Amino acid sequence: MLGPVSSKIKSISKLKYDEIPFEHWGLTATQTRRITEQKDHSMRDKRMTLKEAVTRYIKDGINLGVGGFVNTRVPASIIHEIIRKGTRNLTLSLQSNSICLEWLAGAMLLDPDRVSIKRVELAWWGYELIGIAPLWRYLVTNRIVETDDYTNYGMSVRFKAGAMGIPFIPVRDHGGSDMELVNRGKMIECPFTGENIYLLPSCNPDVGIVHTTAADMYGNARIFGALCTCPEISMASAYTIMTTEKIISSDTIRRYPNLTEIPYVAVDAVIEQPFGSYPGACYGYYWFDMDHLRMFRGLCDDFSKTGKKDGLKKYFDEYIFGCETYDDFLEKVAGHKKLRHLREMDGGQPIYTM
Amino acid sequence: MPQYSAFEMISFTGSRQLEDKKIVFVGTGLPIIAAMHAQLTHAPNLYMIYEAGSLAPILEIGMPLSVGDTRAGHKACYLKGLCAVFELAQRGFADYAFIGGAQIDMYGNIGSTIEGDYYNKPDIRFPGSGGAGAMAANCGRTIAIMALEKKRFCEKVDFITSVGYGDGSPDYRIKAGVMGSGPYRVITQQALFGFDEKTRRMKLLEVRPGFTTWQIQDLIEFELIIPPDVKEMAEPKEEDLHLLRDVIDREGYFLKRVIKK
């Protein structure tokens, strides 16, 4: 059943790797469906505080699906609260991200009894223009976390398969690269055309975390700007925590139902959190805060080069453990003038919340 | 000739490779600059895809600093998510992949995942494939920007992230199940490379004025194909540098970046 490339590819690069038997890192599509079937599917008020949502859904050992893309519409406020609560042995599933992952990694390096990441399946971990992610490099080169590599399409479409309720999905990438050897996909011969085609397992996280442009209290959400993979992650996950810039009325949602990117059934907790993606960007509201990302990245870089944790510890004590809420964090770290500047940098991109 | 930097030469050369009436799937940084330069000069009907979800944005509020940047979605004609735009490529709507990488071999296989040959405990870990692996698989032709150094142009890469011609066999990409035709150009500041149609091996196309072909070969671990008709690389003119510096990257985010070793 395996395509011919699978055996031939081994001599092309220098790669050596451990052969690890296949295992689902999160739920299967079927298990996720069974959980969904047991839920109350009524339209009920799902608003709660971040603290309530994180306490209810974030448990040790879960597979966490992280929304957004690099510095864009990332669920930063949810990660902030997850670190404050503490959670161990996480499996992270995502396409590309920056600050959310480095925050979790920093928390783990400071106190692995509070926060720890066991493994990561992803396409990319870094800050783009601002630089590589020092803690990601540290975790992998010191073999602190297990990794599984896909392309951005691969991870996104794995969530899509999860959202479709199917166990795998065929794709036209990964084949012939070393990801074919190390990741958990498989090359098969298409039963209809006879072509070699790569299959990826669905990704169904225990909990998905996303930030959206606007949503009603039931969780029907609009997203403006790039959707990233947020609709798919929400639909694929057994439970979804959603922060949103603005709660809007259900009448507003029903006026333009085509604008709903995530339906309420896929959402379990709704939290209105303006600037919820800060220091990332949220189209129509604010641009990313390059200064803050650079500052935090610098602290991580210092740690990875010197092994000294002072700078990181001070940051976490001040900006994460020293803040009861995300609003406290925003006030401390950014302040009105900074947030106003970030709004101006967004340039007032057109969004529709009426 | 005016003075220009390495990044300016690479961006200008990248622009020259992009034909009008095509779609280019761009990675962050110099590919964006090259595509913007092409749009402003010889290719006004060239459109870009940005992997967070946009097709053909109008970049009038500034150069995107990231492929997920708000600026990359501005006035797009289609703005969805990653699945949608990668499926445009998988379906055959993207003519070029424009990517970068850390290592490349003679068949255009590119590594950008690890340095050191043991996946489970590498010497250096890079961010990962990101979109590059999918772009190199399924866009029509792959253009890559690389730094011309022996450790980067190597016999064997540590990890193939973006598939090229594999082992060079004619059906490698077919068996790999990927749809694009594969490596097309490799751009460095000193030379431009293509690929030999028969052997699928890397071939020298152009050399920057002041460099000889053997100087280029000297910076490469594998044996290059050096045809008799190697050309001189065109250099950016004043108006190109004006576009690059004062119109496209006016804040100097990419072109004025200092590379830290």
Coordinates of C-alpha atoms in Angstrom, one line a residue:
Chain A
M1 CA 0.0 0.0 0.0
L2 CA 2.9 2.4 0.7
G3 CA 4.0 4.4 -2.3
P4 CA 7.5 3.7 -3.7
V5 CA 8.8 7.1 -2.6
S6 CA 8.5 6.0 1.0
S7 CA 11.4 3.6 0.8
K8 CA 13.5 5.5 -1.7
I9 CA 13.4 8.9 0.1
K10 CA 15.5 7.6 2.9
S11 CA 18.8 8.0 1.0
I12 CA 18.3 11.6 -0.2
S13 CA 19.0 13.6 3.0
K14 CA 21.2 12.9 6.0
L15 CA 18.2 12.5 8.2
K16 CA 18.1 10.0 11.1
Y17 CA 15.1 9.6 13.3
D18 CA 13.4 7.4 15.8
E19 CA 10.6 5.2 14.3
I20 CA 7.6 5.8 16.6
P21 CA 4.5 3.6 16.1
F22 CA 1.4 5.6 15.2
E23 CA -0.8 6.9 18.1
H24 CA -3.5 9.5 18.2
W25 CA -2.2 12.5 20.2
G26 CA -5.7 13.9 20.8
L27 CA -9.1 12.5 20.3
T28 CA -10.2 10.6 17.2
A29 CA -13.0 12.1 15.0
T30 CA -15.4 9.4 16.4
Q31 CA -14.5 10.1 20.0
T32 CA -15.1 13.8 19.4
R33 CA -18.5 13.1 17.9
R34 CA -19.5 11.0 20.9
I35 CA -18.7 13.9 23.2
T36 CA -20.6 16.3 21.0
E37 CA -23.6 14.0 21.0
Q38 CA -23.8 14.2 24.8
K39 CA -23.9 18.0 24.9
D40 CA -26.8 20.3 25.4
H41 CA -27.3 21.8 22.0
S42 CA -29.6 24.6 23.0
M43 CA -28.8 28.3 22.4
R44 CA -27.9 29.3 25.9
D45 CA -25.9 32.1 27.4
K46 CA -22.3 30.9 27.4
R47 CA -20.7 34.1 28.7
M48 CA -18.3 33.6 31.6
T49 CA -15.0 34.9 32.8
L50 CA -11.7 33.7 31.4
K51 CA -11.0 32.2 34.8
E52 CA -14.2 30.2 34.9
A53 CA -13.7 29.0 31.3
V54 CA -10.1 27.9 31.9
T55 CA -10.9 26.3 35.2
R56 CA -13.7 24.3 33.6
Y57 CA -12.0 23.1 30.4
I58 CA -8.3 23.1 30.8
K59 CA -7.1 19.9 32.4
D60 CA -3.7 18.2 32.7
G61 CA -2.8 16.0 29.7
I62 CA -5.2 17.6 27.2
N63 CA -4.5 18.2 23.6
L64 CA -4.9 22.0 23.1
G65 CA -5.7 23.4 19.6
V66 CA -4.3 26.9 19.3
G67 CA -5.9 29.4 16.9
G68 CA -4.6 32.5 15.1
F69 CA -1.6 32.6 12.8
V70 CA 1.9 33.7 14.0
N71 CA 1.1 37.3 15.4
T72 CA -2.4 37.5 14.0
R73 CA -5.6 37.1 16.1
V74 CA -3.8 34.8 18.5
P75 CA -5.7 33.7 21.7
A76 CA -3.2 35.4 23.9
S77 CA -5.6 36.3 26.8
I78 CA -6.6 32.6 27.1
I79 CA -3.0 31.4 27.2
H80 CA -2.3 34.1 29.8
E81 CA -5.0 32.6 32.0
I82 CA -3.9 29.0 31.3
I83 CA -0.5 29.9 32.6
R84 CA -1.9 31.6 35.7
K85 CA -4.0 28.5 36.4
G86 CA -1.3 26.0 35.5
T87 CA -1.6 22.8 33.5
R88 CA 0.7 20.0 32.8
N89 CA 1.6 17.5 30.0
L90 CA -0.1 19.5 27.3
T91 CA -0.1 18.4 23.7
L92 CA -0.2 21.4 21.4
S93 CA -1.7 21.4 18.0
L94 CA -1.4 24.4 15.7
Q95 CA -0.2 25.6 12.3
S96 CA 1.9 28.7 13.1
N97 CA 2.2 30.8 16.2
S98 CA 4.5 33.0 18.2
I99 CA 3.9 34.6 21.6
C100 CA 1.3 32.1 22.8
L101 CA 3.7 29.3 22.5
E102 CA 6.7 31.2 23.8
W103 CA 4.7 32.2 26.8
L104 CA 3.8 28.6 27.5
A105 CA 7.4 27.5 27.0
G106 CA 8.7 30.2 29.3
A107 CA 6.2 29.2 32.0
M108 CA 7.4 25.6 31.7
L109 CA 11.1 26.5 31.9
L110 CA 10.5 28.6 35.0
D111 CA 8.3 26.0 36.8
P112 CA 7.5 22.7 35.0
D113 CA 5.3 21.7 38.0
R114 CA 3.0 24.5 37.0
V115 CA 3.0 24.4 33.2
S116 CA 4.4 21.7 31.0
I117 CA 4.3 20.8 27.3
K118 CA 4.8 17.2 26.4
R119 CA 4.6 17.3 22.7
V120 CA 3.9 19.7 19.8
E121 CA 2.4 19.0 16.3
L122 CA 2.8 22.0 14.1
A123 CA 4.1 23.6 11.0
W124 CA 5.9 26.7 12.4
W125 CA 6.9 28.3 15.7
G126 CA 8.5 31.8 15.4
Y127 CA 8.0 35.5 15.1
E128 CA 8.7 36.0 11.4
L129 CA 10.3 39.5 11.0
I130 CA 11.1 39.8 14.7
G131 CA 13.2 36.6 14.7
I132 CA 13.3 32.9 15.5
A133 CA 11.7 31.7 18.7
P134 CA 14.5 31.1 21.2
L135 CA 12.5 28.9 23.6
W136 CA 11.3 26.7 20.8
R137 CA 14.9 26.1 19.7
Y138 CA 15.8 25.4 23.4
L139 CA 13.0 22.9 23.9
V140 CA 13.7 20.9 20.8
T141 CA 17.5 20.9 20.9
N142 CA 17.4 19.8 24.5
R143 CA 14.8 17.2 23.7
I144 CA 12.4 18.6 26.3
V145 CA 9.4 18.2 24.0
E146 CA 8.4 15.7 21.4
T147 CA 7.7 17.2 17.9
D148 CA 5.7 16.2 14.8
D149 CA 6.1 18.3 11.7
Y150 CA 3.6 19.2 9.0
T151 CA 3.1 22.0 6.5
N152 CA 0.8 24.9 7.3
Y153 CA -1.7 23.3 5.0
G154 CA -1.2 19.9 6.6
M155 CA -2.1 21.2 10.1
S156 CA -4.9 23.3 8.8
V157 CA -6.5 20.5 6.8
R158 CA -6.0 18.1 9.7
F159 CA -8.3 20.4 11.7
K160 CA -10.6 20.6 8.7
A161 CA -10.9 16.8 8.6
G162 CA -11.6 17.0 12.3
A163 CA -14.3 19.6 11.6
M164 CA -15.8 17.3 8.9
G165 CA -16.0 14.4 11.4
I166 CA -13.8 12.2 9.2
P167 CA -10.7 10.3 10.4
F168 CA -8.2 11.3 7.7
I169 CA -7.8 13.5 4.7
P170 CA -5.8 13.1 1.4
V171 CA -3.4 15.9 0.5
R172 CA -0.9 16.6 -2.3
D173 CA 1.9 17.8 0.0
H174 CA 4.4 16.3 2.5
G175 CA 5.2 13.4 0.1
G176 CA 8.8 13.2 -1.0
S177 CA 9.9 15.4 1.8
D178 CA 11.3 14.2 5.1
M179 CA 8.0 15.1 6.8
E180 CA 6.8 12.0 5.1
L181 CA 9.2 10.0 7.2
V182 CA 8.9 11.6 10.5
N183 CA 5.2 12.7 10.8
R184 CA 2.1 10.6 11.3
G185 CA 0.8 10.7 7.8
K186 CA 0.9 7.8 5.3
M187 CA 1.4 7.5 1.6
I188 CA -1.1 5.3 -0.1
E189 CA -2.1 4.4 -3.7
C190 CA -5.4 6.1 -4.5
P191 CA -8.1 3.4 -4.8
F192 CA -9.7 5.3 -7.7
T193 CA -6.9 6.7 -9.8
G194 CA -3.9 4.7 -8.7
E195 CA -1.9 7.8 -8.0
N196 CA 0.2 8.1 -4.9
I197 CA -1.6 10.3 -2.4
Y198 CA -0.6 11.3 1.2
L199 CA -3.1 10.8 4.0
L200 CA -3.1 12.9 7.2
P201 CA -5.0 11.9 10.4
S202 CA -7.7 14.3 11.5
C203 CA -6.8 16.6 14.4
N204 CA -9.5 16.8 17.1
P205 CA -8.2 18.6 20.1
D206 CA -9.8 18.2 23.5
V207 CA -10.0 22.0 23.7
G208 CA -9.7 24.6 21.0
I209 CA -8.9 28.2 21.9
V210 CA -9.7 31.0 19.5
H211 CA -10.2 34.8 19.4
T212 CA -12.8 36.3 17.1
T213 CA -13.9 39.8 15.8
A214 CA -17.4 39.6 17.3
A215 CA -19.8 37.0 18.7
D216 CA -23.2 36.8 20.3
M217 CA -23.6 35.3 23.8
Y218 CA -24.3 31.9 22.4
G219 CA -21.0 31.7 20.5
N220 CA -22.1 32.5 16.9
A221 CA -19.0 34.4 15.7
R222 CA -17.9 36.7 12.9
I223 CA -14.3 36.9 11.8
F224 CA -12.9 39.7 9.7
G225 CA -9.4 39.7 8.2
A226 CA -7.8 36.3 7.5
L227 CA -9.8 33.5 9.1
C228 CA -6.5 31.6 9.7
T229 CA -7.8 28.1 10.8
C230 CA -10.1 29.3 13.6
P231 CA -13.4 28.0 12.2
E232 CA -11.9 24.6 11.6
I233 CA -10.2 24.4 15.0
S234 CA -13.5 25.4 16.7
M235 CA -15.4 22.8 14.8
A236 CA -12.8 20.1 15.3
S237 CA -12.4 20.4 19.0
A238 CA -14.4 18.6 21.6
Y239 CA -14.7 21.9 23.5
T240 CA -13.9 25.5 22.4
I241 CA -13.1 28.5 24.5
M242 CA -13.7 31.7 22.5
T243 CA -12.6 35.2 23.4
T244 CA -14.1 37.9 21.2
E245 CA -13.4 41.6 20.8
K246 CA -17.1 42.5 21.1
I247 CA -20.3 40.8 22.1
I248 CA -23.0 41.6 19.7
S249 CA -26.7 40.8 19.7
S250 CA -28.1 37.6 18.4
D251 CA -30.5 39.7 16.2
T252 CA -27.4 41.2 14.5
I253 CA -26.0 37.7 13.9
R254 CA -29.3 36.6 12.4
R255 CA -29.6 39.6 10.1
Y256 CA -26.5 38.4 8.1
P257 CA -26.2 34.7 8.9
N258 CA -23.8 34.3 6.0
L259 CA -21.3 36.2 8.1
T260 CA -21.2 33.6 10.9
E261 CA -17.9 31.8 10.5
I262 CA -18.3 29.7 13.7
P263 CA -21.7 28.5 14.7
Y264 CA -22.8 28.5 18.4
V265 CA -22.8 24.7 18.5
A266 CA -19.0 24.6 18.2
V267 CA -18.5 27.0 21.2
D268 CA -18.6 26.2 24.9
A269 CA -17.4 29.4 26.5
V270 CA -17.7 33.0 25.3
I271 CA -15.6 35.8 26.9
E272 CA -15.7 39.4 25.8
Q273 CA -12.1 40.5 25.9
P274 CA -11.1 43.6 24.0
F275 CA -7.5 43.5 22.9
G276 CA -7.7 39.8 23.6
S277 CA -5.0 39.1 20.9
Y278 CA -2.6 41.7 22.2
P279 CA 0.4 41.7 21.7
G280 CA -0.8 40.1 18.5
A281 CA -2.9 41.9 15.9
C282 CA -6.7 41.9 15.3
Y283 CA -7.9 43.1 11.9
G284 CA -10.1 46.1 12.2
Y285 CA -9.1 46.8 15.8
Y286 CA -5.3 46.9 16.4
W287 CA -2.0 46.0 14.9
F288 CA 0.6 43.9 16.7
D289 CA 2.9 45.4 19.2
M290 CA 6.4 44.9 17.8
D291 CA 8.1 46.5 20.8
H292 CA 6.6 44.2 23.3
L293 CA 7.2 41.1 21.2
R294 CA 10.8 42.2 20.7
M295 CA 11.2 42.9 24.4
F296 CA 9.9 39.5 25.5
R297 CA 11.8 37.7 22.7
G298 CA 15.0 39.4 24.0
L299 CA 14.4 38.0 27.5
C300 CA 13.9 34.5 26.0
D301 CA 17.1 34.9 23.9
D302 CA 19.1 35.9 27.0
F303 CA 17.8 32.8 28.8
S304 CA 18.6 30.5 25.9
K305 CA 22.2 31.9 25.6
T306 CA 23.1 32.3 29.3
G307 CA 20.8 29.9 31.1
K308 CA 19.9 32.7 33.5
K309 CA 16.2 32.9 34.3
D310 CA 16.1 36.3 36.1
G311 CA 14.7 38.4 33.2
L312 CA 12.1 35.8 32.3
K313 CA 11.1 35.3 35.9
K314 CA 10.7 39.1 36.4
Y315 CA 8.5 39.3 33.3
F316 CA 6.3 36.4 34.4
D317 CA 6.0 37.7 37.9
E318 CA 5.1 41.2 36.8
Y319 CA 3.0 40.6 33.7
I320 CA 1.4 37.3 34.2
F321 CA 1.3 36.2 37.8
G322 CA 1.1 39.9 38.9
C323 CA -2.2 40.4 36.9
E324 CA -5.5 39.2 38.1
T325 CA -7.2 39.8 34.7
Y326 CA -6.1 40.4 31.1
D327 CA -7.3 44.0 31.5
D328 CA -4.7 44.3 34.4
F329 CA -2.1 43.0 32.0
L330 CA -3.1 45.4 29.2
E331 CA -3.0 48.4 31.6
K332 CA 0.4 47.4 33.0
V333 CA 2.1 46.5 29.8
A334 CA 0.6 48.8 27.2
G335 CA -1.5 51.6 28.6
H336 CA -3.9 53.9 26.8
K337 CA -1.4 55.7 24.5
K338 CA 0.2 52.4 23.3
L339 CA -3.2 50.8 22.6
R340 CA -4.4 53.9 20.8
H341 CA -1.3 53.8 18.7
L342 CA -1.9 50.2 17.8
R343 CA -5.5 51.1 16.8
E344 CA -4.1 53.8 14.5
M345 CA -1.6 51.3 13.0
D346 CA -4.5 49.0 12.0
G347 CA -5.8 51.8 9.9
G348 CA -9.4 51.1 10.6
Q349 CA -9.8 48.0 8.4
P350 CA -13.5 47.6 7.5
I351 CA -15.3 45.1 9.8
Y352 CA -19.1 44.7 10.2
T353 CA -20.6 44.2 13.6
M354 CA -24.0 45.7 13.0
Chain B
M1 CA 26.2 51.9 -11.5
P2 CA 24.6 52.9 -8.1
Q3 CA 25.6 51.1 -4.9
Y4 CA 23.2 48.4 -3.8
S5 CA 23.0 45.9 -0.9
A6 CA 22.8 42.1 -1.0
F7 CA 19.1 42.2 -0.1
E8 CA 18.4 44.8 -2.8
M9 CA 20.1 42.6 -5.4
I10 CA 18.2 39.5 -4.3
S11 CA 14.8 41.4 -4.4
F12 CA 15.6 42.9 -7.8
T13 CA 16.6 39.5 -9.2
G14 CA 13.5 37.9 -7.7
S15 CA 11.3 40.5 -9.4
R16 CA 12.9 39.7 -12.8
Q17 CA 11.9 36.0 -12.5
L18 CA 8.2 36.8 -12.0
E19 CA 6.1 37.1 -15.2
D20 CA 3.1 39.2 -15.7
K21 CA -0.4 37.7 -15.5
K22 CA 0.7 35.1 -13.0
I23 CA 0.0 34.4 -9.3
V24 CA 2.8 34.1 -6.8
F25 CA 2.4 32.5 -3.4
V26 CA 4.8 34.6 -1.3
G27 CA 6.7 33.9 1.9
T28 CA 7.6 36.7 4.4
G29 CA 10.3 39.2 3.6
L30 CA 12.2 39.5 0.4
P31 CA 9.7 37.5 -1.7
I32 CA 7.0 40.1 -0.8
I33 CA 9.4 42.9 -1.8
A34 CA 10.4 41.2 -5.1
A35 CA 6.7 40.7 -6.0
M36 CA 5.8 44.3 -5.1
H37 CA 8.7 45.5 -7.3
A38 CA 7.5 43.3 -10.2
Q39 CA 4.0 44.7 -9.8
L40 CA 5.3 48.3 -10.0
T41 CA 7.5 47.6 -13.0
H42 CA 7.0 44.8 -15.6
A43 CA 4.2 42.8 -14.1
P44 CA 1.2 45.0 -13.2
N45 CA -1.1 42.0 -13.5
L46 CA 0.9 39.8 -11.1
Y47 CA -1.1 38.8 -8.0
M48 CA 0.0 37.5 -4.6
I49 CA -1.4 34.9 -2.3
Y50 CA -0.7 35.2 1.4
E51 CA -1.0 32.0 3.4
A52 CA -3.1 33.3 6.3
G53 CA -5.9 33.5 3.7
S54 CA -5.7 36.4 1.1
L55 CA -5.7 36.5 -2.6
A56 CA -4.6 39.6 -4.6
P57 CA -4.5 42.2 -1.8
I58 CA -3.7 45.9 -2.6
L59 CA -0.8 46.8 -0.5
E60 CA -1.5 50.5 -0.2
I61 CA -1.4 50.7 3.6
G62 CA 2.2 49.4 3.8
M63 CA 4.3 46.4 3.1
P64 CA 3.1 43.4 5.1
L65 CA 5.6 42.5 7.8
S66 CA 4.2 39.0 8.1
V67 CA 2.2 36.7 5.8
G68 CA -0.6 37.0 8.3
D69 CA -0.3 40.8 8.7
T70 CA -3.5 42.9 8.5
R71 CA -1.7 44.7 5.7
A72 CA -1.7 41.5 3.7
G73 CA -5.5 41.3 3.8
H74 CA -6.2 44.9 2.9
K75 CA -8.5 45.2 -0.2
A76 CA -7.9 41.5 -1.1
C77 CA -10.4 40.1 -3.6
Y78 CA -10.8 37.0 -1.6
L79 CA -10.0 36.7 2.1
K80 CA -10.6 33.3 3.8
G81 CA -8.2 31.1 5.8
L82 CA -5.2 28.9 5.3
C83 CA -7.1 25.9 3.9
A84 CA -8.7 28.1 1.2
V85 CA -5.5 29.6 -0.1
F86 CA -3.4 26.4 0.1
E87 CA -6.3 24.7 -1.8
L88 CA -5.9 27.4 -4.5
A89 CA -2.3 26.1 -4.9
Q90 CA -3.3 22.4 -4.7
R91 CA -6.0 23.1 -7.3
G92 CA -3.4 24.7 -9.7
F93 CA -4.1 28.4 -9.4
A94 CA -0.7 29.4 -8.0
D95 CA 2.1 29.8 -10.7
Y96 CA 5.0 30.4 -8.3
A97 CA 6.1 29.4 -4.8
F98 CA 8.5 32.0 -3.5
I99 CA 10.3 30.7 -0.5
G100 CA 13.5 30.7 1.5
G101 CA 15.5 28.0 3.2
A102 CA 18.6 27.1 5.2
Q103 CA 20.1 24.3 3.0
I104 CA 19.6 23.2 -0.6
D105 CA 21.0 20.2 -2.6
M106 CA 21.7 19.9 -6.3
Y107 CA 18.1 18.7 -7.0
G108 CA 16.6 21.7 -5.3
N109 CA 15.5 19.9 -2.2
I110 CA 15.4 22.5 0.6
G111 CA 15.8 22.2 4.3
S112 CA 14.3 24.6 6.8
T113 CA 13.4 22.4 9.8
I114 CA 16.6 21.4 11.5
E115 CA 20.4 21.6 11.3
G116 CA 22.1 18.4 12.5
D117 CA 20.9 15.1 11.1
Y118 CA 19.0 13.7 14.1
Y119 CA 15.4 14.8 14.0
N120 CA 14.6 13.9 17.6
K121 CA 17.5 15.9 19.0
P122 CA 18.9 18.3 16.3
D123 CA 21.8 20.7 16.8
I124 CA 19.6 23.6 15.7
R125 CA 15.9 23.8 15.4
F126 CA 14.4 26.2 12.9
P127 CA 10.7 27.4 13.0
G128 CA 9.7 24.6 10.6
S129 CA 8.0 24.2 7.2
G130 CA 5.4 26.8 7.7
G131 CA 3.8 27.1 4.3
A132 CA 7.0 26.4 2.4
G133 CA 6.6 22.6 2.1
A134 CA 3.1 22.9 0.7
M135 CA 4.1 25.7 -1.6
A136 CA 7.0 23.8 -3.1
A137 CA 4.8 20.7 -3.5
N138 CA 1.9 22.4 -5.2
C139 CA 2.6 25.8 -6.8
G140 CA 3.6 25.6 -10.4
R141 CA 7.3 26.4 -10.1
T142 CA 9.4 27.0 -7.0
I143 CA 11.7 30.0 -6.6
A144 CA 14.0 30.0 -3.6
I145 CA 16.2 32.6 -2.0
M146 CA 19.3 31.3 -0.4
A147 CA 22.6 32.5 1.1
L148 CA 25.5 31.2 -1.2
E149 CA 27.7 29.3 1.3
K150 CA 29.2 25.8 1.1
K151 CA 27.4 24.6 4.2
R152 CA 24.1 25.7 2.7
F153 CA 24.6 24.4 -0.9
C154 CA 25.4 20.9 0.2
E155 CA 25.6 17.3 -1.2
K156 CA 22.9 16.3 1.2
V157 CA 20.6 18.5 3.3
D158 CA 19.9 17.5 6.9
F159 CA 16.2 17.4 6.4
I160 CA 14.1 17.9 3.3
T161 CA 11.3 20.3 4.2
S162 CA 10.4 21.5 0.7
V163 CA 10.5 18.8 -1.9
G164 CA 12.5 19.5 -5.1
Y165 CA 13.4 16.8 -7.6
G166 CA 14.2 14.3 -4.8
D167 CA 16.9 12.0 -6.0
G168 CA 16.7 13.4 -9.6
S169 CA 14.8 10.5 -11.0
P170 CA 12.2 11.7 -13.6
D171 CA 9.2 10.4 -11.7
Y172 CA 10.2 11.3 -8.2
R173 CA 7.6 14.1 -7.8
I174 CA 4.9 12.0 -9.4
K175 CA 5.6 9.2 -6.9
A176 CA 5.7 11.8 -4.1
G177 CA 2.2 12.7 -5.0
V178 CA 2.9 16.4 -5.4
M179 CA 1.4 18.5 -8.2
G180 CA 3.8 21.4 -9.0
S181 CA 6.6 21.0 -11.6
G182 CA 9.3 21.7 -9.0
P183 CA 12.4 23.9 -8.6
Y184 CA 12.7 26.7 -11.1
R185 CA 15.1 29.4 -9.8
V186 CA 17.5 29.8 -6.9
I187 CA 18.5 33.3 -6.1
T188 CA 21.6 34.5 -4.2
Q189 CA 23.3 37.8 -4.2
Q190 CA 26.2 36.6 -6.3
A191 CA 24.5 34.2 -8.8
L192 CA 21.2 33.0 -10.2
F193 CA 20.6 29.3 -10.7
G194 CA 18.1 27.3 -12.7
F195 CA 17.8 23.5 -13.3
D196 CA 18.8 21.3 -16.2
E197 CA 15.8 19.9 -17.9
K198 CA 17.3 16.4 -18.6
T199 CA 19.1 15.8 -15.3
R200 CA 17.1 18.1 -13.0
R201 CA 20.4 19.2 -11.5
M202 CA 21.2 22.8 -10.5
K203 CA 22.7 24.9 -13.3
L204 CA 24.3 28.3 -13.2
L205 CA 22.4 30.8 -15.2
E206 CA 23.8 34.2 -14.3
V207 CA 26.8 35.6 -12.3
R208 CA 27.0 39.0 -10.7
P209 CA 29.5 41.3 -12.4
G210 CA 32.9 41.0 -10.8
F211 CA 32.5 37.3 -10.0
T212 CA 33.7 34.3 -12.1
T213 CA 31.9 31.0 -12.5
W214 CA 34.7 29.1 -10.6
Q215 CA 34.3 31.5 -7.7
I216 CA 30.6 30.5 -7.6
Q217 CA 31.4 26.8 -7.9
D218 CA 33.9 27.3 -5.0
L219 CA 31.0 28.3 -2.7
I220 CA 29.1 25.1 -3.5
E221 CA 29.7 21.6 -2.2
F222 CA 28.2 19.7 -5.1
E223 CA 29.2 20.0 -8.8
L224 CA 27.2 22.6 -10.6
I225 CA 26.3 22.4 -14.3
I226 CA 28.1 25.4 -15.8
P227 CA 26.9 25.9 -19.4
P228 CA 29.0 28.0 -21.9
D229 CA 26.4 30.7 -22.1
V230 CA 26.3 31.9 -18.4
K231 CA 25.1 35.6 -18.4
E232 CA 25.9 38.6 -16.2
M233 CA 23.3 39.3 -13.6
A234 CA 21.4 42.5 -14.3
E235 CA 22.0 45.1 -11.5
P236 CA 19.3 47.4 -10.1
K237 CA 19.2 50.8 -11.5
E238 CA 18.5 54.1 -9.7
E239 CA 14.7 53.8 -10.3
D240 CA 14.7 50.2 -9.0
L241 CA 16.5 51.3 -5.8
H242 CA 14.1 54.2 -5.4
L243 CA 11.2 51.8 -5.6
L244 CA 12.8 49.3 -3.2
R245 CA 13.9 51.9 -0.6
D246 CA 11.4 54.7 -0.8
V247 CA 8.2 53.0 -2.0
I248 CA 8.2 49.3 -1.1
D249 CA 10.2 48.9 2.2
R250 CA 10.2 52.5 3.2
E251 CA 10.6 51.7 6.9
G252 CA 13.6 49.5 6.1
Y253 CA 12.2 46.4 7.9
F254 CA 13.7 43.9 5.5
L255 CA 16.2 45.6 3.3
K256 CA 18.0 47.3 6.1
R257 CA 18.0 44.3 8.4
V258 CA 21.4 43.3 9.8
I259 CA 22.0 39.5 9.6
K260 CA 23.2 38.1 13.0
K261 CA 25.3 34.9 12.7

